[in-house]
Short mmCIF file of C-alpha atoms in Angstrom, two decimals:
data_model
loop_
_atom_site.label_atom_id
_atom_site.label_comp_id
_atom_site.label_asym_id
_atom_site.label_seq_id
_atom_site.Cartn_x
_atom_site.Cartn_y
_atom_site.Cartn_z
CA UNK A 1190 -0.48 2.74 -12.48
CA UNK A 1191 -1.62 0.72 -9.82
CA UNK A 1192 0.43 -2.20 -7.44
CA UNK A 1193 3.84 -1.08 -6.74
CA UNK A 1194 5.37 -3.93 -7.61
CA UNK A 1195 9.74 -4.78 -7.62
CA UNK A 1196 10.63 -2.95 -4.21
CA UNK A 1197 13.84 -2.83 -3.56
CA UNK A 1198 17.23 -1.80 -2.51
CA UNK A 1199 20.14 -2.38 -5.15
CA UNK A 1200 23.74 -0.95 -5.59
CA UNK A 1201 22.92 1.36 -3.14
CA UNK A 1202 19.82 3.21 -4.47
CA UNK A 1203 15.17 1.94 -3.07
CA UNK A 1204 13.72 1.11 -6.76
CA UNK A 1205 10.06 1.60 -7.42
CA UNK A 1206 8.64 -0.70 -10.43
CA UNK A 1207 4.61 -0.42 -10.73
CA UNK A 1208 2.01 -1.53 -12.76
CA UNK A 1209 1.71 1.28 -15.35
CA UNK A 1210 -0.19 2.11 -18.76
CA UNK A 1211 1.56 4.20 -20.68
CA UNK A 1212 -0.68 5.08 -23.21
CA UNK A 1213 -3.58 6.50 -21.73
CA UNK A 1214 -5.13 7.34 -17.79
CA UNK A 1215 -7.34 3.27 -18.02
CA UNK A 1216 -6.21 0.07 -17.10
CA UNK A 1217 -4.34 -1.29 -19.87
CA UNK A 1218 -1.62 -3.59 -21.33
CA UNK A 1219 -0.02 -3.83 -18.43
CA UNK A 1220 3.44 -2.77 -18.29
CA UNK A 1221 6.00 -2.40 -15.45
CA UNK A 1222 7.00 1.12 -14.71
CA UNK A 1223 10.05 2.39 -12.78
CA UNK A 1224 11.56 5.16 -10.83
CA UNK A 1225 14.72 5.47 -8.34
CA UNK A 1226 15.74 7.01 -5.04
CA UNK A 1227 18.73 7.34 -2.66
CA UNK A 1228 16.63 8.73 0.31
CA UNK A 1229 12.42 7.49 -0.43
CA UNK A 1230 12.11 11.22 -0.55
CA UNK A 1231 13.35 12.46 -4.32
CA UNK A 1232 12.86 10.34 -7.11
CA UNK A 1233 14.25 9.42 -10.48
CA UNK A 1234 11.71 8.47 -13.79
CA UNK A 1235 13.61 5.83 -15.55
CA UNK A 1236 13.23 4.04 -18.59
CA UNK A 1237 9.96 0.83 -18.93
CA UNK A 1238 11.55 -2.20 -16.89
CA UNK A 1239 9.19 -4.04 -19.13
CA UNK A 1240 6.74 -4.62 -21.68
CA UNK A 1241 4.43 -7.26 -23.42
CA UNK A 1242 6.27 -8.81 -26.30
CA UNK A 1243 6.55 -12.56 -25.90
CA UNK A 1244 3.53 -15.20 -26.60
CA UNK A 1245 3.66 -15.60 -22.32
CA UNK A 1246 3.23 -12.21 -21.29
CA UNK A 1247 1.38 -10.40 -24.52
CA UNK A 1248 -1.74 -8.81 -22.93
CA UNK A 1249 0.78 -8.17 -19.95
CA UNK A 1250 3.39 -7.86 -17.17
CA UNK A 1251 1.49 -8.55 -14.04
CA UNK A 1252 2.85 -7.68 -10.74
CA UNK A 1253 5.51 -9.28 -8.97
CA UNK A 1254 8.61 -8.28 -6.38
CA UNK A 1255 12.73 -7.59 -6.73
CA UNK A 1256 15.62 -8.73 -5.44
CA UNK A 1257 19.20 -9.40 -6.36
CA UNK A 1258 21.89 -12.21 -6.95
CA UNK A 1259 25.15 -12.24 -8.21
CA UNK A 1260 25.35 -8.56 -7.90
CA UNK A 1261 22.01 -8.54 -10.74
CA UNK A 1262 19.50 -7.47 -10.13
CA UNK A 1263 15.91 -9.93 -11.49
CA UNK A 1264 12.40 -8.68 -11.15
CA UNK A 1265 9.30 -12.04 -11.48
CA UNK A 1266 6.51 -11.05 -12.83
CA UNK A 1267 3.41 -12.83 -14.06
CA UNK A 1268 2.83 -12.52 -17.91
CA UNK A 1269 -0.70 -13.06 -18.13
CA UNK A 1270 -2.59 -13.96 -21.43
CA UNK A 1271 -6.49 -13.72 -22.35
CA UNK A 1272 -7.81 -16.84 -23.70
CA UNK A 1273 -11.32 -15.27 -25.02
CA UNK A 1274 -14.19 -12.55 -24.23
CA UNK A 1275 -14.77 -13.50 -20.27
CA UNK A 1276 -11.58 -11.47 -17.96
CA UNK A 1277 -12.36 -13.80 -14.83
CA UNK A 1278 -12.20 -16.79 -17.03
CA UNK A 1279 -10.68 -16.48 -20.06
CA UNK A 1280 -7.06 -16.56 -18.95
CA UNK A 1281 -3.56 -17.97 -18.69
CA UNK A 1282 -1.14 -16.71 -15.77
CA UNK A 1283 2.66 -17.63 -15.91
CA UNK A 1284 5.75 -16.91 -13.95
CA UNK A 1285 8.24 -14.92 -15.70
CA UNK A 1286 12.36 -14.11 -14.70
CA UNK A 1287 13.45 -11.04 -16.27
CA UNK A 1288 16.99 -9.71 -15.23
CA UNK A 1289 19.24 -6.38 -15.74
CA UNK A 1290 23.29 -6.02 -14.69
CA UNK A 1291 22.66 -2.47 -13.84
CA UNK A 1292 19.52 -2.50 -12.37
CA UNK A 1293 17.69 -0.25 -15.40
CA UNK A 1294 18.00 -2.57 -18.88
CA UNK A 1295 16.45 -6.09 -18.49
CA UNK A 1296 15.84 -8.79 -20.48
CA UNK A 1297 13.46 -11.08 -20.10
CA UNK A 1298 15.20 -15.29 -19.89
CA UNK A 1299 15.04 -17.35 -22.40
CA UNK A 1300 13.98 -20.50 -19.74
CA UNK A 1301 10.42 -17.89 -19.28
CA UNK A 1302 7.44 -18.82 -17.82
CA UNK A 1303 9.05 -20.77 -14.91
CA UNK A 1304 6.33 -21.67 -14.12
CA UNK A 1305 4.14 -22.69 -16.49
CA UNK A 1306 1.49 -23.87 -14.53
CA UNK A 1307 -0.21 -24.20 -11.31
CA UNK A 1308 0.09 -27.81 -8.91
CA UNK A 1309 -2.53 -30.14 -8.31
CA UNK A 1310 -5.37 -29.49 -6.40
CA UNK A 1311 -7.86 -27.56 -5.57
CA UNK A 1312 -6.26 -24.60 -6.83
CA UNK A 1313 -7.78 -22.54 -9.09
CA UNK A 1314 -5.87 -23.37 -12.87
CA UNK A 1315 -6.33 -19.73 -13.82
CA UNK A 1316 -5.75 -16.67 -11.64
CA UNK A 1317 -2.49 -17.55 -10.28
CA UNK A 1318 -0.47 -14.00 -9.92
CA UNK A 1319 2.22 -11.42 -8.25
CA UNK A 1320 5.14 -13.39 -7.07
CA UNK A 1321 7.22 -12.09 -4.28
CA UNK A 1322 10.80 -13.96 -4.30
CA UNK A 1323 13.05 -13.75 -1.08
CA UNK A 1324 16.26 -16.03 -0.06
CA UNK A 1325 16.37 -18.04 2.94
CA UNK A 1326 18.86 -20.75 3.62
CA UNK A 1327 19.74 -22.16 0.53
CA UNK A 1328 16.89 -21.67 -0.97
CA UNK A 1329 14.76 -18.79 -2.86
CA UNK A 1330 11.10 -18.92 -2.04
CA UNK A 1331 8.29 -17.95 -3.77
CA UNK A 1332 4.70 -16.80 -2.74
CA UNK A 1333 2.10 -16.56 -5.10
CA UNK A 1334 -2.09 -15.65 -4.94
CA UNK A 1335 -4.62 -17.85 -5.57
CA UNK A 1336 -7.69 -19.21 -5.21
CA UNK A 1337 -9.50 -22.37 -5.10
CA UNK A 1338 -12.07 -23.52 -7.04
CA UNK A 1339 -14.63 -22.64 -5.03
CA UNK A 1340 -13.01 -18.84 -5.53
CA UNK A 1341 -11.36 -19.35 -1.50
CA UNK A 1342 -8.80 -16.67 -1.24
CA UNK A 1343 -5.32 -19.02 -0.69
CA UNK A 1344 -1.34 -18.55 -0.72
CA UNK A 1345 1.09 -20.42 -2.54
CA UNK A 1346 4.74 -20.97 -1.51
CA UNK A 1347 7.60 -22.27 -3.36
CA UNK A 1348 11.05 -22.96 -4.00
CA UNK A 1349 13.85 -22.79 -5.76
CA UNK A 1350 17.34 -23.35 -6.27
CA UNK A 1351 18.48 -21.91 -8.99
CA UNK A 1352 15.69 -19.85 -9.92
CA UNK A 1353 14.51 -21.76 -12.78
CA UNK A 1354 13.49 -24.60 -11.40
CA UNK A 1355 10.36 -24.69 -8.92
CA UNK A 1356 8.81 -27.05 -6.44
CA UNK A 1357 5.84 -26.62 -5.24
CA UNK A 1358 5.81 -26.84 -1.13
CA UNK A 1359 2.41 -25.74 -0.49
CA UNK A 1360 -0.52 -24.37 0.19
CA UNK A 1361 0.82 -21.80 2.88
CA UNK A 1362 -2.68 -19.87 4.07
CA UNK A 1363 -5.83 -19.76 2.85
CA UNK A 1364 -9.21 -18.04 3.68
CA UNK A 1365 -12.35 -20.04 5.29
CA UNK A 1366 -15.72 -19.56 5.57
CA UNK A 1367 -16.18 -17.64 2.22
CA UNK A 1368 -13.57 -14.75 3.65
CA UNK A 1369 -12.58 -13.88 -0.05
CA UNK A 1370 -12.85 -15.07 -3.18
CA UNK A 1371 -8.97 -13.79 -4.04
CA UNK A 1372 -6.13 -13.21 -2.20
CA UNK A 1373 -3.63 -11.40 -4.29
CA UNK A 1374 -0.20 -9.34 -3.79
CA UNK A 1375 1.80 -11.54 -1.10
CA UNK A 1376 4.32 -10.83 1.21
CA UNK A 1377 6.14 -12.26 3.40
CA UNK A 1378 8.85 -11.45 5.89
CA UNK A 1379 10.58 -11.28 9.32
CA UNK A 1380 10.11 -9.03 12.06
CA UNK A 1381 11.12 -9.52 15.37
CA UNK A 1382 11.02 -13.39 15.23
CA UNK A 1383 7.39 -13.28 13.60
CA UNK A 1384 6.89 -14.31 10.23
CA UNK A 1385 4.30 -11.81 8.65
CA UNK A 1386 1.53 -12.40 5.73
CA UNK A 1387 0.53 -9.14 4.40
CA UNK A 1388 -2.09 -9.31 1.56
CA UNK A 1389 -4.90 -7.91 -0.73
CA UNK A 1390 -7.92 -10.06 -0.24
CA UNK A 1391 -10.88 -9.77 -3.00
CA UNK A 1392 -14.08 -10.04 -1.58
CA UNK A 1393 -14.28 -9.17 2.46
CA UNK A 1394 -17.74 -9.30 3.19
CA UNK A 1395 -18.58 -5.82 4.93
CA UNK A 1396 -19.33 -6.32 8.55
CA UNK A 1397 -20.38 -3.20 10.77
CA UNK A 1398 -17.52 -0.60 10.04
CA UNK A 1399 -15.06 -2.47 8.51
CA UNK A 1400 -14.53 -3.66 5.12
CA UNK A 1401 -16.26 -1.35 3.74
CA UNK A 1402 -14.14 -0.36 0.00
CA UNK A 1403 -14.12 -3.29 -3.03
CA UNK A 1404 -11.14 -4.45 -1.63
CA UNK A 1405 -8.87 -4.76 1.16
CA UNK A 1406 -5.20 -5.23 2.16
CA UNK A 1407 -4.15 -6.40 5.37
CA UNK A 1408 -1.27 -9.09 7.24
CA UNK A 1409 -1.93 -11.39 9.60
CA UNK A 1410 1.15 -12.52 11.96
CA UNK A 1411 2.39 -16.32 12.34
CA UNK A 1412 5.58 -18.95 11.91
CA UNK A 1413 6.17 -20.08 8.88
CA UNK A 1414 7.03 -23.50 9.11
CA UNK A 1415 10.15 -23.77 6.26
CA UNK A 1416 9.47 -27.71 6.08
CA UNK A 1417 5.42 -28.52 5.05
CA UNK A 1418 5.22 -25.36 3.79
CA UNK A 1419 2.74 -23.82 6.91
CA UNK A 1420 2.01 -20.33 8.22
CA UNK A 1421 0.40 -20.85 11.46
CA UNK A 1422 -1.38 -17.51 12.48
CA UNK A 1423 -4.16 -15.55 13.13
CA UNK A 1424 -6.39 -13.27 12.91
CA UNK A 1425 -6.82 -10.52 9.57
CA UNK A 1426 -5.79 -7.38 10.60
CA UNK A 1427 -6.03 -4.37 8.58
CA UNK A 1428 -3.24 -1.88 7.27
CA UNK A 1429 -5.16 0.69 6.42
CA UNK A 1430 -8.85 1.91 7.19
CA UNK A 1431 -9.21 4.42 4.56
CA UNK A 1432 -10.52 4.48 1.15
CA UNK A 1433 -7.08 4.24 -1.10
CA UNK A 1434 -4.89 1.28 0.13
CA UNK A 1435 -4.52 -1.55 -1.92
CA UNK A 1436 -1.26 -4.60 -2.74
CA UNK A 1437 1.93 -2.84 -0.87
CA UNK A 1438 4.56 -4.28 -0.92
CA UNK A 1439 7.80 -4.18 1.80
CA UNK A 1440 11.30 -4.26 1.45
CA UNK A 1441 14.86 -4.16 3.85
CA UNK A 1442 17.25 -1.69 2.94
CA UNK A 1443 20.45 -1.58 4.23
CA UNK A 1444 19.46 -0.55 7.56
CA UNK A 1445 17.39 -3.31 8.66
CA UNK A 1446 13.97 -1.57 7.97
CA UNK A 1447 10.97 -2.60 6.61
CA UNK A 1448 9.95 -0.76 4.25
CA UNK A 1449 6.07 -0.16 2.73
CA UNK A 1450 4.73 1.26 -0.24
CA UNK A 1451 1.03 0.53 -1.45
CA UNK A 1452 -1.45 2.08 -4.26
CA UNK A 1453 -3.70 4.87 -3.59
CA UNK A 1454 -6.61 4.29 -4.89
CA UNK A 1455 -9.10 0.77 -5.70
CA UNK A 1456 -10.41 -1.08 -8.52
CA UNK A 1457 -13.42 0.55 -9.92
CA UNK A 1458 -13.20 3.77 -8.51
CA UNK A 1459 -14.20 6.61 -9.85
CA UNK A 1460 -11.00 8.47 -10.15
CA UNK A 1461 -11.71 12.04 -11.82
CA UNK A 1462 -7.98 12.80 -12.83
CA UNK A 1463 -8.62 10.70 -15.66
CA UNK A 1464 -9.31 13.61 -17.53
CA UNK A 1465 -6.08 15.37 -17.58
CA UNK A 1466 -4.20 12.72 -18.57
CA UNK A 1467 -3.26 10.81 -15.30
CA UNK A 1468 -4.60 8.27 -12.75
CA UNK A 1469 -3.27 6.82 -9.79
CA UNK A 1470 -0.38 7.00 -7.35
CA UNK A 1471 1.43 6.16 -4.21
CA UNK A 1472 1.69 6.62 -0.70
CA UNK A 1473 4.48 7.51 1.14
CA UNK A 1474 6.59 5.07 2.55
CA UNK A 1475 5.90 3.60 5.95
CA UNK A 1476 8.08 1.63 8.25
CA UNK A 1477 6.74 -1.20 9.98
CA UNK A 1478 6.98 -2.48 12.81
CA UNK A 1479 5.75 -5.01 14.63
CA UNK A 1480 4.58 -4.06 18.90
CA UNK A 1481 2.46 -6.37 21.61
CA UNK A 1482 1.48 -8.61 18.18
CA UNK A 1483 0.48 -5.73 15.69
CA UNK A 1484 2.10 -4.24 12.79
CA UNK A 1485 2.21 -0.41 13.47
CA UNK A 1486 3.94 1.77 10.45
CA UNK A 1487 5.29 5.15 10.90
CA UNK A 1488 6.18 7.80 8.42
CA UNK A 1489 9.63 6.98 7.73
CA UNK A 1490 12.13 10.48 8.79
CA UNK A 1491 13.21 11.22 5.36
CA UNK A 1492 9.90 12.99 4.98
CA UNK A 1493 10.95 15.65 6.51
CA UNK A 1494 13.18 16.18 3.96
CA UNK A 1495 10.25 18.68 2.46
CA UNK A 1496 9.47 20.16 5.15
CA UNK A 1497 9.95 24.14 4.98
CA UNK A 1498 7.91 27.37 6.38
CA UNK A 1499 6.82 26.08 10.00
CA UNK A 1500 4.20 27.96 11.74
CA UNK A 1501 3.85 26.35 15.16
CA UNK A 1502 0.89 26.99 17.73
CA UNK A 1503 1.45 25.55 20.90
CA UNK A 1504 -1.36 24.84 23.99
CA UNK A 1505 -4.28 26.20 22.52
CA UNK A 1506 -7.14 26.77 24.22
CA UNK A 1507 -9.96 25.65 22.17
CA UNK A 1508 -14.00 25.03 22.70
CA UNK A 1509 -15.54 25.26 19.77
CA UNK A 1510 -14.63 25.97 16.49
CA UNK A 1511 -11.68 27.68 15.45
CA UNK A 1512 -8.91 28.42 12.88
CA UNK A 1513 -5.18 29.17 12.90
CA UNK A 1514 -3.01 31.88 11.80
CA UNK A 1515 -1.42 30.93 8.69
CA UNK A 1516 -2.39 27.10 9.31
CA UNK A 1517 -3.47 26.45 5.51
CA UNK A 1518 -3.20 25.36 2.62
CA UNK A 1519 -3.03 21.88 0.22
CA UNK A 1520 0.36 20.85 -0.26
CA UNK A 1521 1.67 20.20 3.87
CA UNK A 1522 2.00 18.02 6.91
CA UNK A 1523 0.32 19.14 9.77
CA UNK A 1524 1.04 17.18 13.49
CA UNK A 1525 -1.63 17.36 16.07
CA UNK A 1526 -2.24 16.72 19.93
CA UNK A 1527 -5.38 16.97 21.53
CA UNK A 1528 -4.61 17.29 25.60
CA UNK A 1529 -8.41 15.99 25.44
CA UNK A 1530 -9.64 16.58 29.15
CA UNK A 1531 -13.32 16.99 29.17
CA UNK A 1532 -13.30 16.66 25.43
CA UNK A 1533 -15.68 13.79 24.28
CA UNK A 1534 -15.60 14.71 20.41
CA UNK A 1535 -12.53 16.77 18.66
CA UNK A 1536 -11.61 16.69 15.45
CA UNK A 1537 -10.41 19.01 12.25
CA UNK A 1538 -11.75 20.58 8.96
CA UNK A 1539 -9.01 19.77 5.56
CA UNK A 1540 -9.81 21.20 2.38
CA UNK A 1541 -12.71 23.58 3.36
CA UNK A 1542 -13.60 26.51 0.56
CA UNK A 1543 -13.81 29.63 2.21
CA UNK A 1544 -17.75 29.12 1.87
CA UNK A 1545 -17.40 25.91 3.92
CA UNK A 1546 -19.45 23.23 1.67
CA UNK A 1547 -16.37 21.71 0.55
CA UNK A 1548 -14.54 20.60 3.47
CA UNK A 1549 -12.90 16.71 3.97
CA UNK A 1550 -13.45 16.20 8.19
CA UNK A 1551 -11.18 14.36 10.84
CA UNK A 1552 -13.09 12.89 14.12
CA UNK A 1553 -12.24 11.41 16.46
CA UNK A 1554 -15.73 10.73 18.98
CA UNK A 1555 -14.03 9.27 22.54
CA UNK A 1556 -16.91 7.88 23.42
CA UNK A 1557 -17.57 5.68 20.93
CA UNK A 1558 -13.53 4.53 20.60
CA UNK A 1559 -13.21 5.62 16.91
CA UNK A 1560 -11.38 8.07 14.26
CA UNK A 1561 -13.30 8.81 11.14
CA UNK A 1562 -11.86 10.22 8.06
CA UNK A 1563 -15.43 12.58 5.78
CA UNK A 1564 -15.08 13.11 2.61
CA UNK A 1565 -18.78 13.41 2.14
CA UNK A 1566 -17.90 16.83 1.50
CA UNK A 1567 -14.58 17.01 0.03
CA UNK A 1568 -15.70 17.37 -3.73
CA UNK A 1569 -15.06 16.23 -6.57
CA UNK A 1570 -15.08 12.09 -6.39
CA UNK A 1571 -16.40 9.27 -4.22
CA UNK A 1572 -17.85 10.53 -1.35
CA UNK A 1573 -18.05 8.21 1.95
CA UNK A 1574 -16.72 8.23 5.19
CA UNK A 1575 -14.70 5.42 6.84
CA UNK A 1576 -13.86 4.60 11.00
CA UNK A 1577 -10.83 2.96 13.16
CA UNK A 1578 -10.94 2.13 16.53
CA UNK A 1579 -8.70 3.59 18.64
CA UNK A 1580 -8.30 3.51 21.74
CA UNK A 1581 -9.06 6.26 24.47
CA UNK A 1582 -6.45 7.87 25.75
CA UNK A 1583 -5.99 11.41 27.98
CA UNK A 1584 -4.18 12.53 24.96
CA UNK A 1585 -4.57 11.70 20.85
CA UNK A 1586 -1.99 12.68 18.67
CA UNK A 1587 -2.10 13.40 14.97
CA UNK A 1588 0.65 13.07 12.24
CA UNK A 1589 -1.08 14.33 8.27
CA UNK A 1590 0.39 14.89 4.99
CA UNK A 1591 -2.05 16.63 3.09
CA UNK A 1592 -1.06 16.76 -1.08
CA UNK A 1593 -3.79 18.43 -3.19
CA UNK A 1594 -5.67 15.12 -4.11
CA UNK A 1595 -4.30 13.30 -1.10
CA UNK A 1596 -4.54 12.69 2.86
CA UNK A 1597 -2.47 10.21 4.79
CA UNK A 1598 -3.30 10.34 8.22
CA UNK A 1599 -1.12 8.11 11.25
CA UNK A 1600 -3.20 8.05 14.39
CA UNK A 1601 -1.69 8.74 17.68
CA UNK A 1602 2.35 6.98 16.15
CA UNK A 1603 0.72 4.46 14.09
CA UNK A 1604 -1.93 2.53 16.13
CA UNK A 1605 -4.08 3.56 13.17
CA UNK A 1606 -3.49 4.54 9.69
CA UNK A 1607 -6.45 6.36 7.41
CA UNK A 1608 -5.57 7.03 2.93
CA UNK A 1609 -7.98 8.80 0.63
CA UNK A 1610 -7.87 10.29 -2.28
CA UNK A 1611 -9.90 13.48 -2.13
CA UNK A 1612 -10.94 15.98 -5.60
CA UNK A 1613 -11.04 19.32 -3.85
CA UNK A 1614 -10.93 22.85 -4.94
CA UNK A 1615 -7.48 23.90 -5.72
CA UNK A 1616 -9.21 27.53 -4.02
CA UNK A 1617 -10.03 25.23 -0.69
CA UNK A 1618 -6.78 25.91 1.44
CA UNK A 1619 -8.81 26.20 4.77
CA UNK A 1620 -8.13 24.44 7.97
CA UNK A 1621 -10.50 24.81 11.35
CA UNK A 1622 -10.07 22.67 14.47
CA UNK A 1623 -13.31 21.96 16.76
CA UNK A 1624 -13.98 20.44 19.48
CA UNK A 1625 -17.37 19.74 21.92
CA UNK A 1626 -15.54 20.91 25.51
CA UNK A 1627 -12.79 22.65 25.79
CA UNK A 1628 -9.36 21.21 26.11
CA UNK A 1629 -5.54 21.95 25.15
CA UNK A 1630 -4.33 21.78 21.11
CA UNK A 1631 -0.80 22.01 19.96
CA UNK A 1632 -0.35 22.82 16.19
CA UNK A 1633 3.00 22.20 13.97
CA UNK A 1634 3.02 22.96 10.19
CA UNK A 1635 4.94 22.54 7.64
CA UNK A 1636 4.45 23.34 3.59
CA UNK A 1637 6.11 20.33 2.17
CA UNK A 1638 8.14 20.85 -0.95
CA UNK A 1639 8.26 18.41 -4.21
CA UNK A 1640 10.03 15.60 -4.09
CA UNK A 1641 11.59 15.53 -7.40
#
């Protein structure tokens, strides 16, 4: 599996579709897998929603979105067709619709493709994908990922009154100074009176500790002029500072919450799980908030439904290295508070082997104002260190979800998030804490039940 698709709320349930190759743990002609949930935590697998079947999508039903119209669920997706051996130039991408009465069984529209070619202008004719649809006033709007002829990433805006006939409005936003060569998986939504564009730019060059992954996922905040189709916006910001977070997609529910999920992997990254017949995973659902002009993401409250067997150690003196009774495991949630006092370096080791040779290190360097996620000794799979800037405060708060081969770290109530896949031995269950000077530590650990 890779990109989340069609994340939506329909008839009282959450639906999540996803790019899926059902015949092997390798990328292939993509289908849309499908799960649904009443609580975003426990999921029910449903039949494949879309499969390549027509001339216009014969080589893949690529990413897209879902939305409701007249009590029916519609999927808008990119149909892909290879026209030669070069996967970068020999392809035809078009935009298509499918419809369902029950949100489970889908029929492709006879009018497909509803957008058959790119507009005129400085728009690459082949790379044209990942429609995200929403409605405002009398129009349906759609944004698509694109690039210029000189390979600069950009976003295209369309509108329609009937979903069939689409009018190109404008290039809504684009990169500058070779920022990236393609903007994938765009998503525009309003939050607290501002318009946010979430996208996944490919080919961003590393700058210091930033942009170390092959591709990135982030956002800009601004205001979309629906008449001109232009999004005036601020600087690009990262959504996640870890190793494995791509193609995020958001939805709103009946509570008005803006919720985001992403693919918890990265293109061209080693995936040891393929040996066992599977590849890829989704992040936990995260609720988005706009605070001081920045998007903050926090675990949805429903994640607490998985908690069991709580262990708590409050106001423990920490100086050097410390292990705490019953604080270990491979499928758990941790909530930590470091009262830093004089300490300049604090952190913890997760998924640690008995001989300490295998571990994942999460560390805060107070002097540098940097939080790091180190998987150099995490076991099999790719290595590396990722860093996030974190403001110096008297306390450091961490909320961490560990699920065997994945770690998601929320720093200071979502100020920064770091996500990564790790592949330790099954016996590596240890957790320990460290500091370079005396400080106080409070820890609560829950084992996590399996979601169904």
